[in-house]
Structure formats: C-alpha cells, structure tokens
Coordinates of C-alpha atoms (C1' of nucleotides) in Angstrom, one line a residue:
Chain A
M1 CA -34.2 -110.7 60.0
T2 CA -31.3 -110.6 62.4
N3 CA -27.9 -109.5 61.3
K4 CA -26.8 -113.1 60.6
P5 CA -23.8 -113.1 58.3
P6 CA -24.2 -114.9 54.9
T7 CA -23.4 -118.6 55.3
Q8 CA -22.0 -121.1 52.8
R9 CA -25.5 -122.5 52.5
S10 CA -27.0 -119.1 51.4
I11 CA -24.8 -119.1 48.3
G12 CA -26.4 -120.7 45.2
R13 CA -30.0 -121.6 44.6
P14 CA -31.9 -122.6 47.7
G15 CA -31.9 -126.3 48.2
L16 CA -28.6 -126.6 46.4
T17 CA -26.0 -127.5 49.1
R18 CA -22.5 -128.7 48.8
A19 CA -23.6 -132.0 50.3
R20 CA -26.2 -132.4 47.5
V21 CA -23.7 -131.5 44.8
L22 CA -21.3 -134.1 46.2
A23 CA -23.9 -136.9 46.5
C24 CA -25.1 -136.2 43.0
A25 CA -21.6 -136.2 41.6
V26 CA -20.8 -139.5 43.3
E27 CA -24.0 -141.1 42.0
L28 CA -23.4 -139.9 38.5
A29 CA -19.8 -141.2 38.5
D30 CA -21.0 -144.6 39.9
R31 CA -23.7 -144.9 37.3
D32 CA -22.1 -143.5 34.1
G33 CA -18.4 -143.4 34.8
L34 CA -15.9 -140.6 35.5
E35 CA -15.9 -139.4 31.8
A36 CA -19.7 -138.7 32.1
L37 CA -19.1 -136.4 35.0
T38 CA -18.9 -133.0 33.4
M39 CA -19.9 -129.7 35.1
R40 CA -22.7 -129.2 32.5
R41 CA -24.0 -132.7 32.9
L42 CA -23.9 -132.5 36.7
G43 CA -25.7 -129.2 36.6
E44 CA -28.4 -130.8 34.5
E45 CA -28.7 -133.7 37.0
L46 CA -29.1 -131.1 39.8
G47 CA -31.7 -129.0 37.8
V48 CA -29.3 -126.1 37.8
E49 CA -27.0 -124.2 35.4
A50 CA -23.5 -125.5 35.3
M51 CA -22.1 -122.3 36.7
S52 CA -24.2 -122.5 39.9
I53 CA -22.0 -125.4 41.0
Y54 CA -19.1 -123.1 41.4
G55 CA -20.9 -121.6 44.3
H56 CA -20.2 -124.7 46.3
V57 CA -16.9 -125.9 44.8
A58 CA -13.9 -124.0 43.7
N59 CA -13.4 -125.9 40.5
K60 CA -13.7 -129.4 39.0
D61 CA -10.4 -130.5 40.7
D62 CA -11.8 -129.4 44.1
L63 CA -15.0 -131.3 43.4
L64 CA -13.0 -134.5 42.6
N65 CA -10.9 -134.1 45.8
R66 CA -14.1 -133.8 47.8
M67 CA -15.5 -136.9 46.1
V68 CA -12.5 -138.9 47.1
D69 CA -12.8 -137.8 50.7
A70 CA -16.5 -138.8 50.6
V71 CA -15.5 -142.2 49.5
F72 CA -13.0 -142.5 52.3
A73 CA -15.7 -141.6 54.8
E74 CA -17.6 -144.7 53.7
I75 CA -14.8 -147.1 54.7
D76 CA -15.2 -148.7 58.1
L77 CA -12.4 -147.6 60.5
P78 CA -10.4 -150.4 62.1
P79 CA -12.3 -151.3 65.3
T80 CA -10.2 -150.3 68.3
S81 CA -11.6 -153.2 70.4
A82 CA -10.1 -155.9 68.1
P83 CA -6.5 -157.1 67.9
W84 CA -4.5 -155.4 65.1
R85 CA -4.9 -158.3 62.6
D86 CA -8.7 -158.6 62.9
A87 CA -9.1 -154.8 63.0
L88 CA -7.1 -154.3 59.8
R89 CA -8.6 -157.2 58.0
H90 CA -12.1 -155.7 58.7
R91 CA -11.2 -152.3 57.4
S92 CA -9.4 -153.9 54.4
V93 CA -12.4 -155.8 53.3
S94 CA -14.6 -152.7 53.8
F95 CA -12.0 -150.7 51.8
R96 CA -12.2 -153.1 48.9
E97 CA -16.0 -153.1 48.9
V98 CA -16.1 -149.3 48.9
L99 CA -13.7 -149.2 45.9
R100 CA -15.8 -151.7 44.1
R101 CA -18.9 -149.5 44.6
H102 CA -16.9 -146.5 43.4
P103 CA -14.4 -147.7 40.9
W104 CA -13.6 -144.2 39.6
A105 CA -12.1 -143.4 43.0
V106 CA -9.1 -145.7 42.2
A107 CA -8.3 -143.6 39.1
L108 CA -8.8 -140.4 41.1
K109 CA -6.3 -141.6 43.7
G110 CA -3.8 -141.7 40.9
S111 CA -3.9 -137.9 40.3
G112 CA -2.1 -136.1 43.1
T113 CA -4.9 -135.0 45.4
N114 CA -4.5 -133.4 48.8
P115 CA -6.2 -135.5 51.4
G116 CA -9.5 -134.3 53.1
P117 CA -10.5 -134.8 56.7
A118 CA -12.0 -138.3 56.3
T119 CA -8.9 -139.5 54.5
L120 CA -6.6 -138.1 57.2
R121 CA -8.8 -139.7 59.9
H122 CA -8.7 -143.0 58.1
H123 CA -4.9 -143.0 57.9
D124 CA -4.6 -141.9 61.5
R125 CA -6.7 -144.8 62.7
V126 CA -4.8 -147.3 60.7
L127 CA -1.5 -145.9 61.9
G128 CA -2.8 -146.1 65.5
T129 CA -3.9 -149.7 65.1
L130 CA -0.4 -150.7 64.0
L131 CA 1.6 -148.5 66.4
T132 CA -0.4 -149.7 69.4
G133 CA -0.4 -153.3 68.1
G134 CA 3.3 -153.9 68.6
F135 CA 4.6 -152.5 65.3
S136 CA 7.7 -150.3 65.2
L137 CA 7.7 -147.1 63.2
E138 CA 9.6 -148.7 60.4
L139 CA 7.5 -151.8 60.3
T140 CA 4.3 -149.7 60.4
A141 CA 5.5 -147.9 57.3
H142 CA 6.2 -151.3 55.6
A143 CA 2.8 -152.6 56.7
I144 CA 0.7 -149.7 55.4
S145 CA 2.6 -149.7 52.1
A146 CA 2.2 -153.4 51.5
L147 CA -1.5 -153.5 52.6
D148 CA -2.7 -150.5 50.8
S149 CA -0.7 -151.3 47.6
Y150 CA -2.4 -154.7 47.5
I151 CA -5.9 -153.2 48.1
Y152 CA -5.6 -150.5 45.5
G153 CA -4.0 -152.8 43.0
F154 CA -6.7 -155.4 43.4
A155 CA -9.4 -152.7 42.9
L156 CA -7.6 -151.5 39.8
Q157 CA -7.5 -155.0 38.3
E158 CA -11.1 -155.8 39.3
K159 CA -12.3 -152.6 37.7
T160 CA -10.5 -153.4 34.4
L161 CA -12.3 -156.7 34.0
P162 CA -15.0 -156.2 31.3
F163 CA -17.3 -158.7 33.0
T164 CA -19.0 -159.1 36.3
T165 CA -21.2 -162.2 36.4
E166 CA -20.0 -165.7 35.8
H167 CA -21.9 -165.9 32.6
E168 CA -20.3 -162.8 31.2
T169 CA -16.9 -164.2 32.2
A170 CA -17.5 -167.4 30.3
A171 CA -18.7 -165.6 27.2
M172 CA -15.6 -163.3 27.3
A173 CA -13.3 -166.2 27.8
E174 CA -14.8 -168.1 24.8
T175 CA -14.3 -165.2 22.4
M176 CA -10.8 -164.6 23.7
L177 CA -9.9 -168.2 23.2
A178 CA -11.3 -168.1 19.6
Q179 CA -9.0 -165.1 18.8
L180 CA -5.9 -166.3 20.5
A181 CA -3.1 -167.9 18.5
T182 CA -3.0 -171.3 20.3
T183 CA 0.7 -171.9 19.4
E184 CA 1.9 -168.4 20.4
Y185 CA 0.3 -168.3 23.8
P186 CA 0.1 -171.9 25.0
Y187 CA -0.2 -171.2 28.7
L188 CA -2.8 -168.4 28.3
V189 CA -4.9 -170.7 26.2
K190 CA -4.6 -173.6 28.7
F191 CA -5.3 -171.4 31.7
T192 CA -8.4 -169.7 30.1
A193 CA -9.8 -173.0 28.9
T194 CA -9.3 -175.0 32.0
H195 CA -9.5 -172.5 34.8
V196 CA -11.4 -169.3 33.8
L197 CA -14.1 -171.3 32.0
R198 CA -14.5 -173.6 35.0
P199 CA -18.0 -173.1 36.5
G200 CA -18.0 -171.0 39.6
Y201 CA -15.0 -168.9 38.7
S202 CA -15.1 -165.3 39.8
Y203 CA -12.1 -163.0 40.0
G204 CA -13.6 -161.3 43.1
N205 CA -12.9 -164.4 45.1
E206 CA -9.2 -163.9 44.8
F207 CA -9.2 -160.9 47.2
L208 CA -9.0 -162.7 50.5
F209 CA -6.2 -165.1 49.4
G210 CA -3.8 -162.2 48.8
L211 CA -5.0 -160.2 51.8
D212 CA -4.3 -163.0 54.2
I213 CA -0.8 -163.6 52.6
V214 CA 0.0 -160.0 53.3
L215 CA -1.4 -160.1 56.8
D216 CA 0.5 -163.3 57.6
G217 CA 3.7 -161.8 56.4
L218 CA 3.1 -158.7 58.6
E219 CA 2.4 -160.9 61.6
R220 CA 5.6 -162.9 61.1
A221 CA 7.6 -159.7 60.8
R222 CA 6.0 -158.3 64.0
E223 CA 6.8 -161.5 65.9
E224 CA 10.4 -161.5 64.7
L225 CA 10.6 -157.9 66.0
H226 CA 9.6 -159.0 69.5
S227 CA 11.6 -162.2 69.6
T228 CA 14.8 -160.3 69.0
D229 CA 13.8 -157.8 71.7
K230 CA 14.0 -160.6 74.3
Chain B
M1 CA 7.9 -148.7 -10.0
T2 CA 6.7 -152.3 -9.6
N3 CA 3.1 -152.9 -8.8
K4 CA 3.7 -153.0 -5.1
P5 CA 0.4 -152.6 -3.2
P6 CA 0.2 -149.6 -0.9
T7 CA 1.5 -150.5 2.5
Q8 CA 0.7 -149.1 6.0
R9 CA 3.9 -147.1 5.8
S10 CA 2.9 -145.3 2.6
I11 CA 0.0 -143.7 4.4
G12 CA 0.6 -140.3 5.9
R13 CA 3.6 -138.1 5.4
P14 CA 6.9 -139.8 4.6
G15 CA 8.9 -140.4 7.7
L16 CA 5.8 -140.6 9.8
T17 CA 5.5 -144.2 10.9
R18 CA 3.3 -145.8 13.5
A19 CA 6.4 -146.6 15.5
R20 CA 7.5 -142.9 15.5
V21 CA 4.0 -141.8 16.5
L22 CA 4.0 -144.3 19.4
A23 CA 7.5 -143.4 20.6
C24 CA 6.7 -139.7 20.5
A25 CA 3.4 -140.2 22.3
V26 CA 5.1 -142.2 25.1
E27 CA 7.8 -139.5 25.4
L28 CA 5.2 -136.8 25.6
A29 CA 3.2 -138.6 28.3
D30 CA 6.4 -139.3 30.3
R31 CA 7.5 -135.7 30.1
D32 CA 4.2 -133.7 30.5
G33 CA 1.7 -136.2 31.8
L34 CA -1.3 -137.9 30.2
E35 CA -3.4 -134.7 30.2
A36 CA -0.9 -133.0 27.9
L37 CA -1.2 -135.8 25.4
T38 CA -3.8 -134.4 22.9
M39 CA -3.9 -135.2 19.3
R40 CA -3.2 -131.6 18.4
R41 CA -0.2 -131.4 20.7
L42 CA 1.2 -134.8 19.5
G43 CA 0.9 -133.6 15.9
E44 CA 2.8 -130.5 16.8
E45 CA 5.5 -132.5 18.4
L46 CA 5.7 -134.7 15.3
G47 CA 5.8 -131.7 13.0
V48 CA 2.5 -132.7 11.4
E49 CA -1.2 -131.8 11.4
A50 CA -3.2 -133.6 14.1
M51 CA -5.3 -135.3 11.4
S52 CA -2.3 -137.0 9.9
I53 CA -2.0 -139.2 13.0
Y54 CA -5.2 -140.9 12.1
G55 CA -3.4 -142.5 9.2
H56 CA -1.5 -144.6 11.7
V57 CA -4.0 -145.0 14.5
A58 CA -7.7 -145.6 14.4
N59 CA -8.5 -143.0 17.1
K60 CA -7.2 -141.8 20.5
D61 CA -8.3 -144.9 22.3
D62 CA -6.4 -147.1 19.8
L63 CA -3.3 -144.9 20.4
L64 CA -3.6 -145.3 24.2
N65 CA -4.0 -149.1 23.9
R66 CA -0.9 -149.3 21.7
M67 CA 1.0 -147.2 24.2
V68 CA 0.1 -149.6 27.0
D69 CA 1.3 -152.5 24.9
A70 CA 4.6 -150.6 24.2
V71 CA 5.1 -150.3 28.0
F72 CA 4.5 -154.0 28.5
A73 CA 7.1 -154.7 25.8
E74 CA 9.7 -152.9 28.1
I75 CA 9.2 -155.3 31.0
D76 CA 11.7 -158.1 31.4
L77 CA 10.1 -161.5 30.9
P78 CA 10.7 -164.0 33.7
P79 CA 13.9 -165.9 32.8
T80 CA 13.1 -169.5 32.0
S81 CA 16.4 -170.7 33.4
A82 CA 15.7 -169.5 36.9
P83 CA 13.5 -171.2 39.5
W84 CA 10.0 -169.7 39.7
R85 CA 10.7 -167.4 42.7
D86 CA 13.8 -165.8 41.3
A87 CA 12.2 -165.5 37.8
L88 CA 9.1 -163.8 39.1
R89 CA 11.0 -161.6 41.5
H90 CA 13.2 -160.4 38.6
R91 CA 10.2 -159.6 36.3
S92 CA 8.4 -157.9 39.2
V93 CA 11.2 -155.6 40.0
S94 CA 11.4 -154.8 36.2
F95 CA 7.7 -154.3 36.1
R96 CA 7.8 -151.7 38.9
E97 CA 10.7 -149.9 37.3
V98 CA 8.9 -149.7 34.0
L99 CA 5.7 -148.3 35.7
R100 CA 7.8 -145.7 37.5
R101 CA 9.3 -144.6 34.1
H102 CA 5.7 -144.4 32.7
P103 CA 3.4 -143.5 35.5
W104 CA 0.5 -142.8 33.1
A105 CA 0.4 -146.5 32.2
V106 CA -1.1 -147.3 35.6
A107 CA -4.0 -144.9 35.0
L108 CA -4.5 -146.3 31.5
K109 CA -4.6 -149.9 32.9
G110 CA -7.6 -148.7 34.8
S111 CA -9.7 -148.1 31.6
G112 CA -10.8 -151.3 30.0
T113 CA -8.2 -151.9 27.3
N114 CA -8.0 -154.9 25.1
P115 CA -4.5 -156.4 25.5
G116 CA -1.9 -156.2 22.7
P117 CA 0.6 -158.8 21.7
A118 CA 3.3 -157.8 24.1
T119 CA 0.8 -157.8 27.0
L120 CA -0.4 -161.3 26.0
R121 CA 3.1 -162.6 25.7
H122 CA 4.0 -161.2 29.1
H123 CA 1.0 -162.9 30.8
D124 CA 1.7 -166.1 28.9
R125 CA 5.2 -166.2 30.2
V126 CA 4.2 -165.5 33.8
L127 CA 1.6 -168.2 33.6
G128 CA 4.2 -170.6 32.2
T129 CA 6.6 -169.8 35.0
L130 CA 4.0 -170.7 37.7
L131 CA 2.4 -173.7 35.9
T132 CA 5.8 -175.3 35.2
G133 CA 7.1 -174.3 38.7
G134 CA 4.8 -176.6 40.7
F135 CA 1.7 -174.3 41.0
S136 CA -1.8 -175.8 40.4
L137 CA -4.2 -173.9 38.1
E138 CA -6.1 -172.5 41.1
L139 CA -2.9 -171.5 42.9
T140 CA -1.6 -169.9 39.7
A141 CA -4.7 -167.7 39.6
H142 CA -4.2 -166.7 43.2
A143 CA -0.5 -166.0 42.6
I144 CA -1.0 -163.7 39.6
S145 CA -3.8 -161.8 41.3
A146 CA -1.8 -161.2 44.5
L147 CA 1.5 -160.3 42.8
D148 CA 0.1 -158.0 40.1
S149 CA -2.3 -156.4 42.5
Y150 CA 0.6 -155.5 44.8
I151 CA 2.8 -154.2 41.9
Y152 CA 0.0 -152.0 40.4
G153 CA -1.0 -150.7 43.7
F154 CA 2.5 -149.8 44.7
A155 CA 3.0 -148.0 41.4
L156 CA -0.3 -146.2 42.0
Q157 CA 0.8 -145.0 45.4
E158 CA 4.3 -144.1 44.3
K159 CA 2.9 -142.0 41.5
T160 CA 0.6 -140.1 43.9
L161 CA 3.4 -138.9 46.1
P162 CA 4.1 -135.3 45.3
F163 CA 7.8 -135.6 46.0
T164 CA 10.6 -137.7 44.7
T165 CA 13.8 -136.8 46.5
E166 CA 14.5 -137.0 50.2
H167 CA 14.8 -133.3 50.4
E168 CA 11.3 -132.8 48.8
T169 CA 9.9 -135.3 51.1
A170 CA 11.1 -133.5 54.1
A171 CA 9.8 -130.2 52.9
M172 CA 6.4 -131.7 52.2
A173 CA 6.3 -133.4 55.6
E174 CA 7.2 -130.1 57.3
T175 CA 4.3 -128.2 55.7
M176 CA 1.9 -131.0 56.3
L177 CA 2.8 -131.1 60.0
A178 CA 2.3 -127.4 60.3
Q179 CA -1.2 -127.7 58.9
L180 CA -2.3 -130.8 60.7
A181 CA -4.4 -130.5 63.9
T182 CA -2.1 -132.2 66.3
T183 CA -4.9 -133.3 68.6
E184 CA -7.2 -134.6 65.9
Y185 CA -4.6 -136.8 64.1
P186 CA -2.1 -137.8 66.8
Y187 CA -0.7 -140.9 65.1
L188 CA -0.3 -139.1 61.8
V189 CA 1.6 -136.3 63.4
K190 CA 3.8 -138.7 65.4
F191 CA 4.5 -140.9 62.3
T192 CA 5.3 -138.0 60.1
A193 CA 7.5 -136.2 62.6
T194 CA 9.5 -139.2 63.7
H195 CA 9.6 -141.5 60.7
V196 CA 8.9 -139.7 57.4
L197 CA 11.2 -136.8 58.5
R198 CA 14.0 -139.2 59.4
P199 CA 17.1 -138.8 57.1
G200 CA 17.2 -141.4 54.4
Y201 CA 13.5 -142.0 54.2
S202 CA 12.3 -142.8 50.7
Y203 CA 9.0 -144.4 49.9
G204 CA 10.5 -146.3 47.0
N205 CA 12.4 -148.5 49.4
E206 CA 9.2 -150.1 50.6
F207 CA 8.7 -152.1 47.4
L208 CA 10.9 -155.1 48.1
F209 CA 9.5 -155.6 51.6
G210 CA 6.0 -156.1 50.3
L211 CA 7.1 -158.1 47.3
D212 CA 9.0 -160.6 49.4
I213 CA 6.0 -161.0 51.7
V214 CA 3.9 -161.9 48.7
L215 CA 6.5 -164.2 47.3
D216 CA 7.0 -165.9 50.7
G217 CA 3.3 -166.5 51.0
L218 CA 3.1 -168.0 47.5
E219 CA 6.0 -170.3 48.3
R220 CA 4.4 -171.5 51.5
A221 CA 1.1 -172.2 49.6
R222 CA 3.0 -174.1 47.0
E223 CA 4.8 -176.2 49.5
E224 CA 1.6 -177.0 51.3
L225 CA 0.1 -178.1 48.0
H226 CA 2.9 -180.7 47.5
S227 CA 3.1 -181.9 51.1
T228 CA -0.6 -182.9 50.9
D229 CA 0.1 -184.7 47.6
K230 CA 2.4 -187.1 49.4
Chain C
dA1 C1' -5.8 -140.7 -4.6
dC2 C1' -4.3 -138.5 -0.9
dC3 C1' -4.1 -134.9 2.5
dT4 C1' -6.0 -131.1 5.3
dG5 C1' -8.2 -127.5 7.4
dA6 C1' -12.7 -125.8 8.4
dA7 C1' -16.4 -127.3 11.2
dC8 C1' -19.2 -129.8 14.8
dA9 C1' -20.3 -131.0 19.3
dC10 C1' -18.3 -131.0 23.1
dC11 C1' -15.0 -129.5 27.5
dG12 C1' -13.8 -126.2 32.0
dT13 C1' -13.9 -121.6 33.3
dT14 C1' -14.1 -116.3 32.9
dC15 C1' -16.6 -112.3 33.1
dA16 C1' -19.7 -108.9 31.8
dA17 C1' -24.3 -108.1 31.5
dG18 C1' -28.5 -108.9 33.4
dT19 C1' -32.1 -108.8 37.6
Chain D
dA1 C1' -25.9 -108.5 45.7
dC2 C1' -26.5 -112.4 43.3
dC3 C1' -27.0 -115.3 39.3
dT4 C1' -26.3 -116.6 34.5
dG5 C1' -25.5 -117.1 29.8
dA6 C1' -22.5 -115.6 26.2
dA7 C1' -17.8 -116.2 25.2
dC8 C1' -13.0 -118.1 25.2
dA9 C1' -9.7 -121.4 24.6
dC10 C1' -9.5 -125.8 24.4
dC11 C1' -10.9 -131.1 23.1
dG12 C1' -11.6 -135.6 19.6
dT13 C1' -13.3 -136.4 15.3
dT14 C1' -16.0 -135.8 10.7
dC15 C1' -16.0 -134.6 6.2
dA16 C1' -16.0 -131.8 2.3
dA17 C1' -13.0 -129.2 -0.3
dG18 C1' -8.7 -128.8 -1.9
dT19 C1' -4.3 -130.5 -4.6

DNA sequence: ACCTGAACACCGTTCAAGT
DNA sequence: ACCTGAACACCGTTCAAGT
C-alpha cells in the first residue's frame, strides 16, 4: 500500500477499463448498428450498470468521438518507403476496408467531432506524403479534399445498399424492376435489367476505378506543377 | 355536399397538408439540425398536436424518406440539350449546392431509404445522359459511382467543418495550432499555419477541382472505349 | 367518424441516497 | 470514497377515451 495516487484505471468496477468500454461499443455498433448503441445496452453488454460507463467516458458524445478515433487507428498509414501514389493508394484501400467494417463511422464523421490523436496522426502522415512527394501547399489541399471526399462518399453509398452478396443484389433488382414504371424510368429499367442483374455484378468492385481516376488526376496536376517550374 | 369520397387532404386539421408538413420539417432541419426534428417539436411548429402528423405520414421514417425525396426534387436535372460533360457538370454543381442547403440529407442518405419518385427520376436522367453520351453500360456504372461518391463525400466533409466564413476558419485554425503538439504533428502544423491561415482560404473552393478531375477521367475512359472500337 | 391526450417503453443524464 | 438506482426531461408510437 504505497501512497500511489488514484489512477484512471481505479475508477469504475475492476476489470472495466476505458479500452474495454471502447472495444465493446465498437463491436456492438458493428453488429447491431449505431441505433442499438445505447448507454443502457452497452452497460448490459459489459455486465455493468449504465452509469458505471460514465467513469470512463464523459458522456455519450465523448464515447462516439473516441470510437471514431479508434476506427482511424485501424487504417494503415501511407508507407514512407513508397512513392506518393503507391503510398496513398495503399492507405486509401485500407481506409475503405476499415469503413466497410465499421459503417457507422461514416455517419459519425458527419457530426462535428473534434479529432483524436489517431485521427491527427493519420492526417499528418497523409499531408507529409504529399508535401514531400512534390505537391505544393495548394495542390496538397486539393488532393486531400478530392481523395477523402471520394473515399467517404463511396463508403456512404456502399453502406446504403441493402444487399451484400450477388444473390441478394439480383433478388433486390428483380423486385425493383417489378415495381418500376417502365415508361417513366426507361434508363433505370434498362440499366437494372441488363447491367445490375448481370452475373458477377458487385458494387464494391467500383471502388478502384474511381480511386485511380482521382490519383491519375492528381499525378497530372503534380506533373504540370513541375513542368512550369522549369 | 356531393358523395365525394374522403381524400388524403380531408384527414387531419384543415390547412394541414402533407406538403405543409414536409416543407415545415425541411425548414426545421435546415434551421436547427436533424436532432431538433422530433414529432412533438414539428407539431408545435405546425400549430398542431404531434399525433396529427400521423394523418399525413406513416411514421417518422416515412417522413424522413419523403424529406430526402423533396431534396432530390430541388436538384437541377442534367439538361438534355448539352453534351454529357456539361450536362453532368451542371447537375453536379447543383447537387452540391442543394446538399449544402440541406446538410442533414447527407446523413439521411446513409440510412437505407427506399427512393421516392424525384430520386428515381433524377437517377434515370443521369443514366440517360451517360448512356446516350457514348458510355457503355459498364462505364456508366463506373461513372455514376465515381461522380456521386465524390459529391456525397465532399458534402459530408463540408458539413463537418465547424466554420463557414473565412474569419471563423482563421479563428479555428489559431486555436487548433495552439493545442497541437508541434513536434508530434509537424506537417499538420505547417499546413495549418501556412495554408489554412492564408487570407482567402475557403474549403468550399475545393469542390470544382475534384469534380473536374473526375469528369476528365471519365472523358478519357470514354474516348478509350471508342478508339478501341475502330 | 374523427381527433387527441394519456400512457408505454424507451432515451441520456443528474443526483441523492446508499454502502 | 465510491457506486448505483431512482428520477427527470425527453423520445416515437399505441390506443382507448373523448367529441
């Protein structure tokens, strides 16, 4: 019994740490969606009264902020060894995979949160990749806006789709076709019937096409920047 | 007093129509945010008991779905007279402006909603623009995914920013800089200090840069499609 | 026949009462 | 000193009781 001051860990029931609260909250949101994540339900999942959670988190908003930062911590940072394009392509693919694992994070991004350390670190590394890769300050701003907009938007659209497997897609398309007024939406009908119902269709495959368009555009802008320098 | 059957309009208090409910709900969400849009508060705003709203809307989910469709109705359709690039550029700029007017619509898009007539019409016209503009079915799917991902993502990022005016941006950047550990996030500090704090900086200006990158990429893919045809 | 307000099963969070 | 459960001010929605 030394005169050790009370630590964060000593607050709350033994075994209940902030890390465990966060991990459980993320798992609950993954499994049952953001609307299932209530303080009471989370407490239940942790084997604890809802109010005990407030020992490790200021309030629900604080919990959500920390969850977003935990998600950012999962994203691969752009490897410093690779050239800017490969480095950012790698982290972009990782970013998208993480957002697919945690779709609720996209919605949470929409509410004004103040960034945690993992989020700041992520952005710092992406900035570094561009600034040391031959991008001007202005072009770096353009690049991050274009790239992250595309990734977030793709994740948002992917999350909205009510189907995942090819079979589900086909079933959904069939019912949609049956309801649609053929004369009123001719292109929608044609597109659904001949493209979406095609065997092998999966929306997820679209990601790389758009990503490479954005990266190509950035590379072109970067080259232009250096050719005018000469 | 003819034997006219009871219409939709005759349900609920006179003067309370579904259109008025929708318009009021949109205005409330614009003004005070989605979290302020409760059935009780909306009823208050309409001068009506909360339960009267259920005469014009099945439930809150139905209300939100109809609000999203009302937002889509505001977006300019791609003009059929213009070439595909100009047509889609016009509707994309309009799309982004509408999403800035109604930021809550981005979050709502994230929850799986079934599309209303204005939404279907919008997508039908965009499909038509591409399919009649020399895009194959597959490339049309690529194009819509890339374009709409970018627009939604940009709207999501713009909505997150806690500032609008240049002055607010500068103030925010100053406080952020003061809190940031200079050694831990060197690029973030450099970027904020020298670019974000530069007079005239406004995130909204980034939209057209990314949009034109995507459109350029699509045009290139379309040209490639036709050159291999020959 | 139509409307409505009390009531139900939930929220996040406060705070006083327990140990 | 620490925890917790009753309580408060909210939700969306049901439904019986009013006119």
